[in-house]
Amino acid sequence: MLAAADVATDDEHDPEGHTIAWERQQIAALRDAASATLTELVEAEARLDAGTYGSCAVCNREISTARLDALPGTATCVNCAR
Ligand SMILES: [Zn+2]
């Protein structure tokens, strides 16, 4: 990982495009979202191994196939997700 101290930080005078700080924020947000998705999928794999995949973790009802197709890492049915 490139240390922030190693790159130029004075990009506020570029009339075109985004600042480096803005780009860093965008990348950090993407990284955080990817990390959260990975965590959900690892947890879903554990539910598969335990035989509980597809059952809502809150109400224990079956999660619809359409919801699981759209969100394979979800642990809750649509009603409990609200
Ligand atoms: Zn539920």
PDB file of N, CA and C and ligand atoms in Angstrom:
ATOM      1  N   MET A   1       0.853  -1.184   0.000  1.00  0.00           N
ATOM      2  CA  MET A   1       0.000   0.000   0.000  1.00  0.00           C
ATOM      3  C   MET A   1       0.890   1.235   0.000  1.00  0.00           C
ATOM      4  N   LEU A   2       0.501   2.178  -0.820  1.00  0.00           N
ATOM      5  CA  LEU A   2       1.259   3.409  -0.945  1.00  0.00           C
ATOM      6  C   LEU A   2       0.926   4.317   0.231  1.00  0.00           C
ATOM      7  N   ALA A   3       1.955   4.769   0.885  1.00  0.00           N
ATOM      8  CA  ALA A   3       1.731   5.669   2.016  1.00  0.00           C
ATOM      9  C   ALA A   3       1.324   7.043   1.503  1.00  0.00           C
ATOM     10  N   ALA A   4       0.381   7.647   2.181  1.00  0.00           N
ATOM     11  CA  ALA A   4      -0.116   8.957   1.765  1.00  0.00           C
ATOM     12  C   ALA A   4       0.985   9.999   1.771  1.00  0.00           C
ATOM     13  N   ALA A   5       1.973   9.816   2.634  1.00  0.00           N
ATOM     14  CA  ALA A   5       3.047  10.798   2.734  1.00  0.00           C
ATOM     15  C   ALA A   5       3.973  10.770   1.518  1.00  0.00           C
ATOM     16  N   ASP A   6       3.902   9.689   0.729  1.00  0.00           N
ATOM     17  CA  ASP A   6       4.799   9.540  -0.409  1.00  0.00           C
ATOM     18  C   ASP A   6       4.289  10.179  -1.692  1.00  0.00           C
ATOM     19  N   VAL A   7       3.083  10.665  -1.679  1.00  0.00           N
ATOM     20  CA  VAL A   7       2.535  11.232  -2.906  1.00  0.00           C
ATOM     21  C   VAL A   7       2.205  12.705  -2.697  1.00  0.00           C
ATOM     22  N   ALA A   8       2.112  13.404  -3.822  1.00  0.00           N
ATOM     23  CA  ALA A   8       1.788  14.818  -3.756  1.00  0.00           C
ATOM     24  C   ALA A   8       0.380  15.004  -3.215  1.00  0.00           C
ATOM     25  N   THR A   9       0.182  15.971  -2.387  1.00  0.00           N
ATOM     26  CA  THR A   9      -1.138  16.215  -1.812  1.00  0.00           C
ATOM     27  C   THR A   9      -1.731  17.530  -2.298  1.00  0.00           C
ATOM     28  N   ASP A  10      -0.932  18.331  -2.978  1.00  0.00           N
ATOM     29  CA  ASP A  10      -1.415  19.626  -3.442  1.00  0.00           C
ATOM     30  C   ASP A  10      -2.032  19.463  -4.823  1.00  0.00           C
ATOM     31  N   ASP A  11      -3.227  18.922  -4.862  1.00  0.00           N
ATOM     32  CA  ASP A  11      -3.901  18.742  -6.140  1.00  0.00           C
ATOM     33  C   ASP A  11      -5.144  19.613  -6.221  1.00  0.00           C
ATOM     34  N   GLU A  12      -5.256  20.527  -5.311  1.00  0.00           N
ATOM     35  CA  GLU A  12      -6.460  21.353  -5.250  1.00  0.00           C
ATOM     36  C   GLU A  12      -6.500  22.382  -6.375  1.00  0.00           C
ATOM     37  N   HIS A  13      -5.401  22.552  -7.100  1.00  0.00           N
ATOM     38  CA  HIS A  13      -5.358  23.576  -8.131  1.00  0.00           C
ATOM     39  C   HIS A  13      -5.614  23.033  -9.526  1.00  0.00           C
ATOM     40  N   ASP A  14      -5.888  21.724  -9.622  1.00  0.00           N
ATOM     41  CA  ASP A  14      -6.212  21.141 -10.914  1.00  0.00           C
ATOM     42  C   ASP A  14      -7.659  21.481 -11.235  1.00  0.00           C
ATOM     43  N   PRO A  15      -7.895  22.286 -12.283  1.00  0.00           N
ATOM     44  CA  PRO A  15      -9.264  22.692 -12.586  1.00  0.00           C
ATOM     45  C   PRO A  15     -10.123  21.547 -13.124  1.00  0.00           C
ATOM     46  N   GLU A  16      -9.478  20.489 -13.553  1.00  0.00           N
ATOM     47  CA  GLU A  16     -10.228  19.356 -14.103  1.00  0.00           C
ATOM     48  C   GLU A  16     -10.092  18.151 -13.188  1.00  0.00           C
ATOM     49  N   GLY A  17     -11.141  17.399 -13.094  1.00  0.00           N
ATOM     50  CA  GLY A  17     -11.084  16.154 -12.345  1.00  0.00           C
ATOM     51  C   GLY A  17     -11.213  16.356 -10.854  1.00  0.00           C
ATOM     52  N   HIS A  18     -11.139  15.229 -10.155  1.00  0.00           N
ATOM     53  CA  HIS A  18     -11.316  15.233  -8.711  1.00  0.00           C
ATOM     54  C   HIS A  18      -9.966  15.347  -8.012  1.00  0.00           C
ATOM     55  N   THR A  19     -10.024  15.725  -6.773  1.00  0.00           N
ATOM     56  CA  THR A  19      -8.805  15.810  -5.977  1.00  0.00           C
ATOM     57  C   THR A  19      -8.366  14.419  -5.545  1.00  0.00           C
ATOM     58  N   ILE A  20      -7.117  14.295  -5.166  1.00  0.00           N
ATOM     59  CA  ILE A  20      -6.605  13.014  -4.685  1.00  0.00           C
ATOM     60  C   ILE A  20      -7.373  12.592  -3.426  1.00  0.00           C
ATOM     61  N   ALA A  21      -7.679  13.560  -2.577  1.00  0.00           N
ATOM     62  CA  ALA A  21      -8.424  13.228  -1.353  1.00  0.00           C
ATOM     63  C   ALA A  21      -9.787  12.641  -1.698  1.00  0.00           C
ATOM     64  N   TRP A  22     -10.457  13.212  -2.702  1.00  0.00           N
ATOM     65  CA  TRP A  22     -11.762  12.688  -3.121  1.00  0.00           C
ATOM     66  C   TRP A  22     -11.613  11.282  -3.661  1.00  0.00           C
ATOM     67  N   GLU A  23     -10.587  11.072  -4.502  1.00  0.00           N
ATOM     68  CA  GLU A  23     -10.360   9.738  -5.061  1.00  0.00           C
ATOM     69  C   GLU A  23     -10.087   8.734  -3.940  1.00  0.00           C
ATOM     70  N   ARG A  24      -9.317   9.141  -2.948  1.00  0.00           N
ATOM     71  CA  ARG A  24      -9.018   8.236  -1.822  1.00  0.00           C
ATOM     72  C   ARG A  24     -10.289   7.867  -1.068  1.00  0.00           C
ATOM     73  N   GLN A  25     -11.162   8.841  -0.877  1.00  0.00           N
ATOM     74  CA  GLN A  25     -12.419   8.565  -0.175  1.00  0.00           C
ATOM     75  C   GLN A  25     -13.266   7.570  -0.961  1.00  0.00           C
ATOM     76  N   GLN A  26     -13.299   7.735  -2.285  1.00  0.00           N
ATOM     77  CA  GLN A  26     -14.073   6.821  -3.120  1.00  0.00           C
ATOM     78  C   GLN A  26     -13.510   5.401  -3.040  1.00  0.00           C
ATOM     79  N   ILE A  27     -12.200   5.283  -3.117  1.00  0.00           N
ATOM     80  CA  ILE A  27     -11.562   3.962  -3.049  1.00  0.00           C
ATOM     81  C   ILE A  27     -11.788   3.332  -1.678  1.00  0.00           C
ATOM     82  N   ALA A  28     -11.694   4.125  -0.630  1.00  0.00           N
ATOM     83  CA  ALA A  28     -11.919   3.597   0.721  1.00  0.00           C
ATOM     84  C   ALA A  28     -13.358   3.104   0.867  1.00  0.00           C
ATOM     85  N   ALA A  29     -14.303   3.828   0.289  1.00  0.00           N
ATOM     86  CA  ALA A  29     -15.709   3.411   0.365  1.00  0.00           C
ATOM     87  C   ALA A  29     -15.913   2.103  -0.394  1.00  0.00           C
ATOM     88  N   LEU A  30     -15.300   1.983  -1.579  1.00  0.00           N
ATOM     89  CA  LEU A  30     -15.404   0.747  -2.361  1.00  0.00           C
ATOM     90  C   LEU A  30     -14.767  -0.416  -1.616  1.00  0.00           C
ATOM     91  N   ARG A  31     -13.608  -0.167  -1.010  1.00  0.00           N
ATOM     92  CA  ARG A  31     -12.917  -1.212  -0.242  1.00  0.00           C
ATOM     93  C   ARG A  31     -13.786  -1.665   0.927  1.00  0.00           C
ATOM     94  N   ASP A  32     -14.378  -0.726   1.642  1.00  0.00           N
ATOM     95  CA  ASP A  32     -15.217  -1.063   2.793  1.00  0.00           C
ATOM     96  C   ASP A  32     -16.445  -1.867   2.360  1.00  0.00           C
ATOM     97  N   ALA A  33     -17.050  -1.476   1.226  1.00  0.00           N
ATOM     98  CA  ALA A  33     -18.228  -2.203   0.735  1.00  0.00           C
ATOM     99  C   ALA A  33     -17.837  -3.621   0.320  1.00  0.00           C
ATOM    100  N   ALA A  34     -16.696  -3.767  -0.353  1.00  0.00           N
ATOM    101  CA  ALA A  34     -16.241  -5.092  -0.768  1.00  0.00           C
ATOM    102  C   ALA A  34     -15.927  -5.955   0.447  1.00  0.00           C
ATOM    103  N   SER A  35     -15.343  -5.356   1.462  1.00  0.00           N
ATOM    104  CA  SER A  35     -15.023  -6.089   2.682  1.00  0.00           C
ATOM    105  C   SER A  35     -16.296  -6.565   3.375  1.00  0.00           C
ATOM    106  N   ALA A  36     -17.314  -5.712   3.412  1.00  0.00           N
ATOM    107  CA  ALA A  36     -18.585  -6.093   4.040  1.00  0.00           C
ATOM    108  C   ALA A  36     -19.244  -7.228   3.265  1.00  0.00           C
ATOM    109  N   THR A  37     -19.194  -7.150   1.927  1.00  0.00           N
ATOM    110  CA  THR A  37     -19.772  -8.213   1.097  1.00  0.00           C
ATOM    111  C   THR A  37     -19.037  -9.521   1.319  1.00  0.00           C
ATOM    112  N   LEU A  38     -17.723  -9.465   1.397  1.00  0.00           N
ATOM    113  CA  LEU A  38     -16.934 -10.677   1.629  1.00  0.00           C
ATOM    114  C   LEU A  38     -17.294 -11.295   2.974  1.00  0.00           C
ATOM    115  N   THR A  39     -17.435 -10.464   3.991  1.00  0.00           N
ATOM    116  CA  THR A  39     -17.818 -10.961   5.314  1.00  0.00           C
ATOM    117  C   THR A  39     -19.180 -11.651   5.253  1.00  0.00           C
ATOM    118  N   GLU A  40     -20.129 -11.038   4.542  1.00  0.00           N
ATOM    119  CA  GLU A  40     -21.462 -11.647   4.410  1.00  0.00           C
ATOM    120  C   GLU A  40     -21.380 -13.008   3.732  1.00  0.00           C
ATOM    121  N   LEU A  41     -20.540 -13.107   2.696  1.00  0.00           N
ATOM    122  CA  LEU A  41     -20.434 -14.371   1.965  1.00  0.00           C
ATOM    123  C   LEU A  41     -19.734 -15.446   2.802  1.00  0.00           C
ATOM    124  N   VAL A  42     -18.735 -15.062   3.580  1.00  0.00           N
ATOM    125  CA  VAL A  42     -18.073 -16.025   4.470  1.00  0.00           C
ATOM    126  C   VAL A  42     -19.073 -16.541   5.506  1.00  0.00           C
ATOM    127  N   GLU A  43     -19.887 -15.629   6.033  1.00  0.00           N
ATOM    128  CA  GLU A  43     -20.909 -16.033   7.002  1.00  0.00           C
ATOM    129  C   GLU A  43     -21.967 -16.918   6.347  1.00  0.00           C
ATOM    130  N   ALA A  44     -22.314 -16.616   5.087  1.00  0.00           N
ATOM    131  CA  ALA A  44     -23.286 -17.441   4.354  1.00  0.00           C
ATOM    132  C   ALA A  44     -22.722 -18.843   4.130  1.00  0.00           C
ATOM    133  N   GLU A  45     -21.435 -18.934   3.844  1.00  0.00           N
ATOM    134  CA  GLU A  45     -20.799 -20.241   3.656  1.00  0.00           C
ATOM    135  C   GLU A  45     -20.875 -21.060   4.955  1.00  0.00           C
ATOM    136  N   ALA A  46     -20.692 -20.386   6.084  1.00  0.00           N
ATOM    137  CA  ALA A  46     -20.795 -21.076   7.374  1.00  0.00           C
ATOM    138  C   ALA A  46     -22.221 -21.581   7.589  1.00  0.00           C
ATOM    139  N   ARG A  47     -23.223 -20.787   7.156  1.00  0.00           N
ATOM    140  CA  ARG A  47     -24.623 -21.233   7.284  1.00  0.00           C
ATOM    141  C   ARG A  47     -24.893 -22.414   6.353  1.00  0.00           C
ATOM    142  N   LEU A  48     -24.255 -22.399   5.176  1.00  0.00           N
ATOM    143  CA  LEU A  48     -24.377 -23.554   4.270  1.00  0.00           C
ATOM    144  C   LEU A  48     -23.846 -24.808   4.949  1.00  0.00           C
ATOM    145  N   ASP A  49     -22.669 -24.694   5.546  1.00  0.00           N
ATOM    146  CA  ASP A  49     -22.055 -25.839   6.228  1.00  0.00           C
ATOM    147  C   ASP A  49     -22.918 -26.313   7.392  1.00  0.00           C
ATOM    148  N   ALA A  50     -23.568 -25.359   8.061  1.00  0.00           N
ATOM    149  CA  ALA A  50     -24.390 -25.700   9.226  1.00  0.00           C
ATOM    150  C   ALA A  50     -25.790 -26.163   8.828  1.00  0.00           C
ATOM    151  N   GLY A  51     -26.117 -26.015   7.532  1.00  0.00           N
ATOM    152  CA  GLY A  51     -27.438 -26.429   7.067  1.00  0.00           C
ATOM    153  C   GLY A  51     -28.534 -25.430   7.357  1.00  0.00           C
ATOM    154  N   THR A  52     -28.162 -24.201   7.679  1.00  0.00           N
ATOM    155  CA  THR A  52     -29.167 -23.186   7.995  1.00  0.00           C
ATOM    156  C   THR A  52     -29.280 -22.122   6.906  1.00  0.00           C
ATOM    157  N   TYR A  53     -28.526 -22.290   5.809  1.00  0.00           N
ATOM    158  CA  TYR A  53     -28.588 -21.297   4.719  1.00  0.00           C
ATOM    159  C   TYR A  53     -30.000 -21.277   4.144  1.00  0.00           C
ATOM    160  N   GLY A  54     -30.531 -20.076   3.942  1.00  0.00           N
ATOM    161  CA  GLY A  54     -31.868 -19.937   3.383  1.00  0.00           C
ATOM    162  C   GLY A  54     -32.936 -19.758   4.440  1.00  0.00           C
ATOM    163  N   SER A  55     -32.567 -19.920   5.708  1.00  0.00           N
ATOM    164  CA  SER A  55     -33.506 -19.655   6.795  1.00  0.00           C
ATOM    165  C   SER A  55     -33.168 -18.300   7.403  1.00  0.00           C
ATOM    166  N   CYS A  56     -34.182 -17.523   7.653  1.00  0.00           N
ATOM    167  CA  CYS A  56     -33.981 -16.193   8.219  1.00  0.00           C
ATOM    168  C   CYS A  56     -33.391 -16.298   9.631  1.00  0.00           C
ATOM    169  N   ALA A  57     -32.356 -15.522   9.883  1.00  0.00           N
ATOM    170  CA  ALA A  57     -31.691 -15.547  11.188  1.00  0.00           C
ATOM    171  C   ALA A  57     -32.535 -14.891  12.274  1.00  0.00           C
ATOM    172  N   VAL A  58     -33.561 -14.131  11.881  1.00  0.00           N
ATOM    173  CA  VAL A  58     -34.401 -13.439  12.860  1.00  0.00           C
ATOM    174  C   VAL A  58     -35.676 -14.237  13.145  1.00  0.00           C
ATOM    175  N   CYS A  59     -36.451 -14.552  12.108  1.00  0.00           N
ATOM    176  CA  CYS A  59     -37.755 -15.202  12.309  1.00  0.00           C
ATOM    177  C   CYS A  59     -37.723 -16.692  11.973  1.00  0.00           C
ATOM    178  N   ASN A  60     -36.618 -17.145  11.412  1.00  0.00           N
ATOM    179  CA  ASN A  60     -36.415 -18.566  11.084  1.00  0.00           C
ATOM    180  C   ASN A  60     -37.296 -19.048   9.936  1.00  0.00           C
ATOM    181  N   ARG A  61     -37.977 -18.132   9.244  1.00  0.00           N
ATOM    182  CA  ARG A  61     -38.760 -18.530   8.071  1.00  0.00           C
ATOM    183  C   ARG A  61     -37.828 -18.652   6.874  1.00  0.00           C
ATOM    184  N   GLU A  62     -38.333 -19.291   5.828  1.00  0.00           N
ATOM    185  CA  GLU A  62     -37.538 -19.483   4.616  1.00  0.00           C
ATOM    186  C   GLU A  62     -37.352 -18.144   3.879  1.00  0.00           C
ATOM    187  N   ILE A  63     -36.127 -17.873   3.455  1.00  0.00           N
ATOM    188  CA  ILE A  63     -35.842 -16.682   2.644  1.00  0.00           C
ATOM    189  C   ILE A  63     -36.165 -17.043   1.198  1.00  0.00           C
ATOM    190  N   SER A  64     -36.859 -16.144   0.495  1.00  0.00           N
ATOM    191  CA  SER A  64     -37.280 -16.449  -0.874  1.00  0.00           C
ATOM    192  C   SER A  64     -36.069 -16.671  -1.780  1.00  0.00           C
ATOM    193  N   THR A  65     -36.277 -17.535  -2.782  1.00  0.00           N
ATOM    194  CA  THR A  65     -35.215 -17.821  -3.745  1.00  0.00           C
ATOM    195  C   THR A  65     -34.821 -16.556  -4.496  1.00  0.00           C
ATOM    196  N   ALA A  66     -35.795 -15.721  -4.819  1.00  0.00           N
ATOM    197  CA  ALA A  66     -35.494 -14.486  -5.542  1.00  0.00           C
ATOM    198  C   ALA A  66     -34.570 -13.580  -4.720  1.00  0.00           C
ATOM    199  N   ARG A  67     -34.830 -13.535  -3.397  1.00  0.00           N
ATOM    200  CA  ARG A  67     -33.979 -12.699  -2.530  1.00  0.00           C
ATOM    201  C   ARG A  67     -32.577 -13.296  -2.443  1.00  0.00           C
ATOM    202  N   LEU A  68     -32.502 -14.604  -2.325  1.00  0.00           N
ATOM    203  CA  LEU A  68     -31.182 -15.239  -2.243  1.00  0.00           C
ATOM    204  C   LEU A  68     -30.423 -15.117  -3.563  1.00  0.00           C
ATOM    205  N   ASP A  69     -31.161 -15.131  -4.678  1.00  0.00           N
ATOM    206  CA  ASP A  69     -30.502 -14.931  -5.976  1.00  0.00           C
ATOM    207  C   ASP A  69     -29.907 -13.524  -6.067  1.00  0.00           C
ATOM    208  N   ALA A  70     -30.666 -12.550  -5.545  1.00  0.00           N
ATOM    209  CA  ALA A  70     -30.205 -11.161  -5.619  1.00  0.00           C
ATOM    210  C   ALA A  70     -29.141 -10.854  -4.569  1.00  0.00           C
ATOM    211  N   LEU A  71     -29.311 -11.441  -3.372  1.00  0.00           N
ATOM    212  CA  LEU A  71     -28.405 -11.173  -2.254  1.00  0.00           C
ATOM    213  C   LEU A  71     -27.983 -12.495  -1.625  1.00  0.00           C
ATOM    214  N   PRO A  72     -27.061 -13.210  -2.249  1.00  0.00           N
ATOM    215  CA  PRO A  72     -26.713 -14.546  -1.749  1.00  0.00           C
ATOM    216  C   PRO A  72     -26.145 -14.549  -0.339  1.00  0.00           C
ATOM    217  N   GLY A  73     -25.658 -13.430   0.132  1.00  0.00           N
ATOM    218  CA  GLY A  73     -25.083 -13.386   1.469  1.00  0.00           C
ATOM    219  C   GLY A  73     -26.058 -12.954   2.545  1.00  0.00           C
ATOM    220  N   THR A  74     -27.308 -12.706   2.169  1.00  0.00           N
ATOM    221  CA  THR A  74     -28.262 -12.209   3.162  1.00  0.00           C
ATOM    222  C   THR A  74     -28.590 -13.275   4.205  1.00  0.00           C
ATOM    223  N   ALA A  75     -28.797 -12.807   5.419  1.00  0.00           N
ATOM    224  CA  ALA A  75     -29.134 -13.717   6.526  1.00  0.00           C
ATOM    225  C   ALA A  75     -30.572 -13.538   6.966  1.00  0.00           C
ATOM    226  N   THR A  76     -31.275 -12.574   6.360  1.00  0.00           N
ATOM    227  CA  THR A  76     -32.638 -12.289   6.804  1.00  0.00           C
ATOM    228  C   THR A  76     -33.603 -12.263   5.632  1.00  0.00           C
ATOM    229  N   CYS A  77     -34.872 -12.564   5.931  1.00  0.00           N
ATOM    230  CA  CYS A  77     -35.928 -12.453   4.926  1.00  0.00           C
ATOM    231  C   CYS A  77     -36.219 -10.964   4.701  1.00  0.00           C
ATOM    232  N   VAL A  78     -37.002 -10.691   3.655  1.00  0.00           N
ATOM    233  CA  VAL A  78     -37.260  -9.293   3.316  1.00  0.00           C
ATOM    234  C   VAL A  78     -38.025  -8.588   4.426  1.00  0.00           C
ATOM    235  N   ASN A  79     -38.928  -9.286   5.098  1.00  0.00           N
ATOM    236  CA  ASN A  79     -39.699  -8.647   6.179  1.00  0.00           C
ATOM    237  C   ASN A  79     -38.814  -8.247   7.339  1.00  0.00           C
ATOM    238  N   CYS A  80     -37.876  -9.105   7.717  1.00  0.00           N
ATOM    239  CA  CYS A  80     -36.995  -8.797   8.831  1.00  0.00           C
ATOM    240  C   CYS A  80     -35.912  -7.780   8.455  1.00  0.00           C
ATOM    241  N   ALA A  81     -35.629  -7.657   7.168  1.00  0.00           N
ATOM    242  CA  ALA A  81     -34.613  -6.706   6.728  1.00  0.00           C
ATOM    243  C   ALA A  81     -35.137  -5.272   6.793  1.00  0.00           C
ATOM    244  N   ARG A  82     -36.455  -5.100   6.827  1.00  0.00           N
ATOM    245  CA  ARG A  82     -37.042  -3.758   6.845  1.00  0.00           C
ATOM    246  C   ARG A  82     -36.871  -3.094   8.177  1.00  0.00           C
TER     247      ARG A  82
HETATM  248 ZN    ZN B   1     -37.315 -13.056   8.865  1.00  0.00          ZN
END
